[in-house]
Amino acid sequence: MNIFSKKRMHNIFQSDERSLIVAMDHGSIMNVFPDLLSTKTVIEKIVSNGADAFLTTFGIVKEFQKTLRGTGVILRIDGGRSMLGDGPKEYSQLFTVEDALQIGADAVGCMGLPGTDDENRTLEYLARISANAEKWDVPVMAEMLPGGFNPEMHSPENISLASRIGVELGADMIKTEYSGDKDKFRKTAEGVYKPIVVLGGTKSDDSVQLLKMVRNALDNGASGVVMGRNVWGHGKPGKMTAALNSLIHEDSTVSQASKYLED
């Protein structure tokens, strides 16, 4: 698997071809208080404990350039919805690849939602973004969620299909859910031929179970994680970052990684 077909991938993945990416793009859609009341302090703790990159927003990158220094930046370039809105939760492309380059991002990210009412819109702009990004040698992360945020649609088969659709439309890396089926996820990772980074999902009250999920995903072909609320929303974001970093880059056991969360 050649994950470094674009030079800027080196800014996101380490030489072991794995990455710890922290998602900090939630504030453009939902309430992130009180966890991100002091955004700069939280970013500092995450960076100092081993994050490789951030998936984040135009506003975060503008405001915290110096704090993000030394990490890769994947700019979320779609959105246009919020938790306050009524009606369909549709996504739209908000920024361009050129906008991402001007602000200093290394890659761009967007949704891909096969099996939803928003399927045509998101898959169409994923393809358009991929074609434009290729002109600038900019990697594209596609967040491929079959059925969107409906967990009943997140079967191993649907995750595999959605992930393959993402790379067929030009994505350089896939963000998706770990299905929990080891054999099927391993085959998905093989068949997608680009790195898969697994998402953390909703905030978990069981950090050990979260680390077990990450360990299983890594052991079965995942190239890392993209986690948000389970990192910056954790009571100890620096320690959670360190625990994840040990799993991803040191191949620690869950027991070893859990020690970073202890007082």
Coordinates of C-alpha atoms in Angstrom, one line a residue:
M1 CA 0.0 0.0 0.0
N2 CA 1.5 3.3 -1.1
I3 CA 0.1 5.8 1.3
F4 CA 2.8 8.4 0.5
S5 CA 1.8 8.9 -3.2
K6 CA 1.5 12.6 -2.2
K7 CA 4.4 14.4 -0.5
R8 CA 2.2 16.2 2.0
M9 CA 1.1 12.8 3.5
H10 CA 4.4 12.8 5.3
N11 CA 3.1 15.8 7.3
I12 CA 0.2 13.7 8.5
F13 CA 1.7 10.2 8.8
Q14 CA 4.9 9.1 10.5
S15 CA 7.4 6.8 8.9
D16 CA 5.6 3.8 10.4
E17 CA 2.7 4.8 8.1
R18 CA 0.4 5.4 11.0
S19 CA -1.2 8.6 12.4
L20 CA -2.9 10.0 15.4
I21 CA -5.2 12.6 14.1
V22 CA -7.3 14.7 16.5
A23 CA -10.6 15.9 15.1
M24 CA -11.4 19.5 16.3
D25 CA -14.0 20.4 13.7
H26 CA -17.1 19.9 15.9
G27 CA -17.5 23.6 16.9
S28 CA -18.8 24.5 13.4
I29 CA -21.8 22.3 14.0
M30 CA -22.4 21.6 17.7
N31 CA -21.7 22.9 21.2
V32 CA -18.2 22.3 22.4
F33 CA -18.4 24.0 25.7
P34 CA -17.2 23.7 28.4
D35 CA -14.5 21.3 27.0
L36 CA -13.1 23.8 24.5
L37 CA -13.6 27.0 26.6
S38 CA -9.8 27.4 26.6
T39 CA -9.1 26.0 23.1
K40 CA -5.4 27.1 23.0
T41 CA -4.6 25.2 26.3
V42 CA -6.3 22.0 25.1
I43 CA -4.5 22.1 21.8
E44 CA -1.2 22.6 23.6
K45 CA -1.8 19.6 25.7
I46 CA -2.7 17.4 22.7
V47 CA 0.3 18.6 20.7
S48 CA 2.8 18.1 23.5
N49 CA 1.6 14.5 24.0
G50 CA 2.0 13.2 20.5
A51 CA -0.7 14.2 18.1
D52 CA 0.4 13.9 14.5
A53 CA -2.3 16.0 12.9
F54 CA -5.6 17.8 13.4
L55 CA -8.7 17.7 11.3
T56 CA -10.1 21.1 12.0
T57 CA -11.8 24.2 10.7
F58 CA -10.8 27.4 8.9
G59 CA -11.3 29.5 12.0
I60 CA -9.2 27.2 14.2
V61 CA -6.3 27.2 11.7
K62 CA -6.5 31.0 11.4
E63 CA -6.5 31.6 15.1
F64 CA -4.1 29.0 16.4
Q65 CA -1.4 28.8 13.7
K66 CA 1.5 29.0 16.2
T67 CA -0.1 26.5 18.6
L68 CA -0.6 23.9 15.8
R69 CA 3.0 24.3 14.7
G70 CA 4.7 21.0 14.2
T71 CA 1.5 19.0 13.4
G72 CA -0.2 18.3 10.2
V73 CA -3.4 20.1 9.4
I74 CA -6.4 18.6 7.5
L75 CA -8.9 21.4 6.8
R76 CA -12.6 20.5 6.9
I77 CA -13.9 22.1 3.8
D78 CA -17.6 21.1 3.9
G79 CA -20.4 21.7 6.4
G80 CA -23.1 24.4 6.3
R81 CA -25.4 22.8 8.9
S82 CA -25.8 23.1 12.7
M83 CA -27.5 21.3 15.6
L84 CA -29.9 24.3 15.8
G85 CA -31.3 23.9 12.4
D86 CA -34.6 22.3 11.5
G87 CA -35.2 20.2 8.4
P88 CA -32.7 18.2 6.4
K89 CA -29.1 18.1 7.7
E90 CA -27.5 18.6 4.4
Y91 CA -23.8 19.2 3.8
S92 CA -22.3 21.6 1.3
Q93 CA -18.8 22.4 0.2
L94 CA -17.8 25.6 1.9
F95 CA -14.1 26.1 1.1
T96 CA -11.8 25.1 -1.7
V97 CA -8.5 23.4 -2.0
E98 CA -6.9 26.7 -2.8
D99 CA -8.4 28.2 0.4
A100 CA -6.7 25.3 2.3
L101 CA -3.4 26.0 0.7
Q102 CA -3.6 29.7 1.4
I103 CA -4.2 29.1 5.1
G104 CA -1.4 26.6 5.4
A105 CA -3.2 23.2 5.5
D106 CA -1.6 20.0 4.4
A107 CA -4.7 18.2 3.3
V108 CA -8.5 18.7 3.0
G109 CA -11.4 16.6 4.4
C110 CA -15.0 16.2 3.6
M111 CA -18.0 13.9 4.1
G112 CA -19.2 11.1 1.8
L113 CA -22.6 9.8 2.8
P114 CA -23.7 6.9 0.6
G115 CA -27.2 5.6 1.4
T116 CA -28.6 8.9 2.6
D117 CA -30.7 11.6 1.1
D118 CA -27.5 13.7 0.9
E119 CA -25.7 11.0 -1.1
N120 CA -25.7 12.8 -4.5
R121 CA -24.5 16.1 -3.0
T122 CA -21.7 14.7 -0.9
L123 CA -20.4 12.1 -3.4
E124 CA -20.5 14.7 -6.2
Y125 CA -18.4 17.3 -4.3
L126 CA -16.0 14.6 -3.0
A127 CA -15.3 13.8 -6.6
R128 CA -14.9 17.4 -7.6
I129 CA -12.6 18.1 -4.6
S130 CA -10.5 15.1 -5.4
A131 CA -10.0 16.2 -9.0
N132 CA -9.1 19.7 -7.9
A133 CA -6.8 18.5 -5.1
E134 CA -4.8 16.4 -7.6
K135 CA -3.8 19.5 -9.5
W136 CA -2.1 20.8 -6.3
D137 CA -0.8 17.5 -5.0
V138 CA -3.0 17.9 -1.9
P139 CA -4.3 14.7 -0.1
V140 CA -8.0 14.3 0.5
M141 CA -9.6 12.7 3.5
A142 CA -13.1 11.3 2.9
E143 CA -15.3 10.6 5.9
M144 CA -17.3 7.7 4.5
L145 CA -20.4 6.8 6.6
P146 CA -22.9 4.5 5.1
G147 CA -26.4 5.8 6.0
G148 CA -24.8 8.8 7.6
F149 CA -25.1 8.9 11.3
N150 CA -27.6 6.0 11.4
P151 CA -25.8 3.2 13.3
E152 CA -28.1 0.6 11.9
M153 CA -26.5 1.2 8.5
H154 CA -23.0 0.7 9.8
S155 CA -22.6 -3.0 9.1
P156 CA -19.2 -4.4 8.1
E157 CA -20.4 -4.8 4.5
N158 CA -21.7 -1.3 4.3
I159 CA -18.6 0.2 5.8
S160 CA -16.5 -1.7 3.3
L161 CA -18.7 -0.5 0.4
A162 CA -18.6 3.1 1.5
S163 CA -14.9 3.0 2.0
R164 CA -14.3 1.6 -1.5
I165 CA -16.6 4.3 -2.9
G166 CA -14.4 6.9 -1.3
V167 CA -11.2 5.8 -2.9
E168 CA -12.9 5.2 -6.2
L169 CA -13.9 8.9 -6.1
G170 CA -10.3 9.9 -5.5
A171 CA -9.8 10.0 -1.7
D172 CA -6.2 9.5 -0.4
M173 CA -7.4 8.4 3.1
I174 CA -10.6 7.1 4.5
K175 CA -12.1 8.1 7.9
T176 CA -14.8 5.6 8.9
E177 CA -16.1 3.5 11.8
Y178 CA -14.4 0.3 13.0
S179 CA -17.0 -2.3 12.3
G180 CA -15.9 -4.6 15.1
D181 CA -15.7 -7.6 12.8
K182 CA -11.9 -8.3 12.6
D183 CA -11.9 -10.5 9.5
K184 CA -14.2 -8.3 7.5
F185 CA -12.4 -5.1 8.5
R186 CA -9.0 -6.7 7.6
K187 CA -10.4 -7.4 4.1
T188 CA -11.8 -3.9 3.8
A189 CA -8.4 -2.5 4.6
E190 CA -6.8 -4.7 2.0
G191 CA -9.4 -3.9 -0.6
V192 CA -9.5 -0.1 -0.1
Y193 CA -5.7 0.2 -0.9
K194 CA -5.5 3.6 0.9
P195 CA -5.1 4.2 4.7
I196 CA -8.2 3.8 6.8
V197 CA -8.2 5.9 10.0
V198 CA -11.0 5.0 12.4
L199 CA -13.3 7.5 14.1
G200 CA -14.0 7.7 17.8
G201 CA -17.7 8.4 17.5
T202 CA -19.7 9.7 20.4
K203 CA -18.1 10.5 23.7
S204 CA -17.3 7.3 25.6
D205 CA -17.5 6.9 29.4
D206 CA -15.2 3.9 29.2
S207 CA -11.7 4.8 28.2
V208 CA -10.4 1.3 28.4
Q209 CA -13.1 0.0 26.0
L210 CA -12.2 2.8 23.6
L211 CA -8.5 1.8 23.7
K212 CA -9.5 -1.8 23.1
M213 CA -11.4 -0.7 20.0
V214 CA -8.3 1.2 18.8
R215 CA -6.0 -1.8 19.5
N216 CA -8.3 -4.1 17.5
A217 CA -8.6 -1.7 14.6
L218 CA -4.8 -1.3 14.4
D219 CA -4.3 -5.1 14.6
N220 CA -6.6 -5.6 11.7
G221 CA -5.4 -3.0 9.2
A222 CA -6.3 0.5 10.4
S223 CA -3.6 3.1 9.9
G224 CA -4.5 5.2 12.9
V225 CA -7.4 7.1 14.3
V226 CA -9.3 10.4 13.9
M227 CA -10.7 11.2 17.4
G228 CA -12.3 14.3 18.7
R229 CA -14.7 14.3 21.6
N230 CA -12.9 11.3 23.2
V231 CA -9.7 13.3 23.2
W232 CA -10.5 17.0 23.7
G233 CA -13.6 16.1 25.6
H234 CA -11.7 13.8 27.9
G235 CA -11.1 15.1 31.4
K236 CA -7.3 14.7 30.6
P237 CA -6.9 15.3 26.9
G238 CA -3.1 15.2 27.1
K239 CA -3.1 11.8 28.8
M240 CA -5.6 10.4 26.4
T241 CA -3.4 11.6 23.5
A242 CA -0.4 10.0 25.1
A243 CA -2.3 6.7 25.5
L244 CA -3.4 6.7 21.9
N245 CA 0.0 7.6 20.7
S246 CA 1.5 4.6 22.6
L247 CA -1.0 2.3 20.9
I248 CA -0.5 3.7 17.4
H249 CA 3.3 4.3 17.3
E250 CA 4.7 2.0 20.0
D251 CA 2.3 -0.9 19.5
S252 CA 1.5 -0.9 23.2
T253 CA -1.0 -3.2 24.7
V254 CA -4.2 -1.8 26.1
S255 CA -2.9 -2.4 29.6
Q256 CA 0.3 -0.4 28.9
A257 CA -1.6 2.4 27.2
S258 CA -4.1 2.6 30.1
K259 CA -1.3 3.5 32.5
Y260 CA -1.1 7.0 30.8
L261 CA -4.6 7.7 32.0
E262 CA -3.7 7.0 35.7
D263 CA -3.1 9.9 38.1

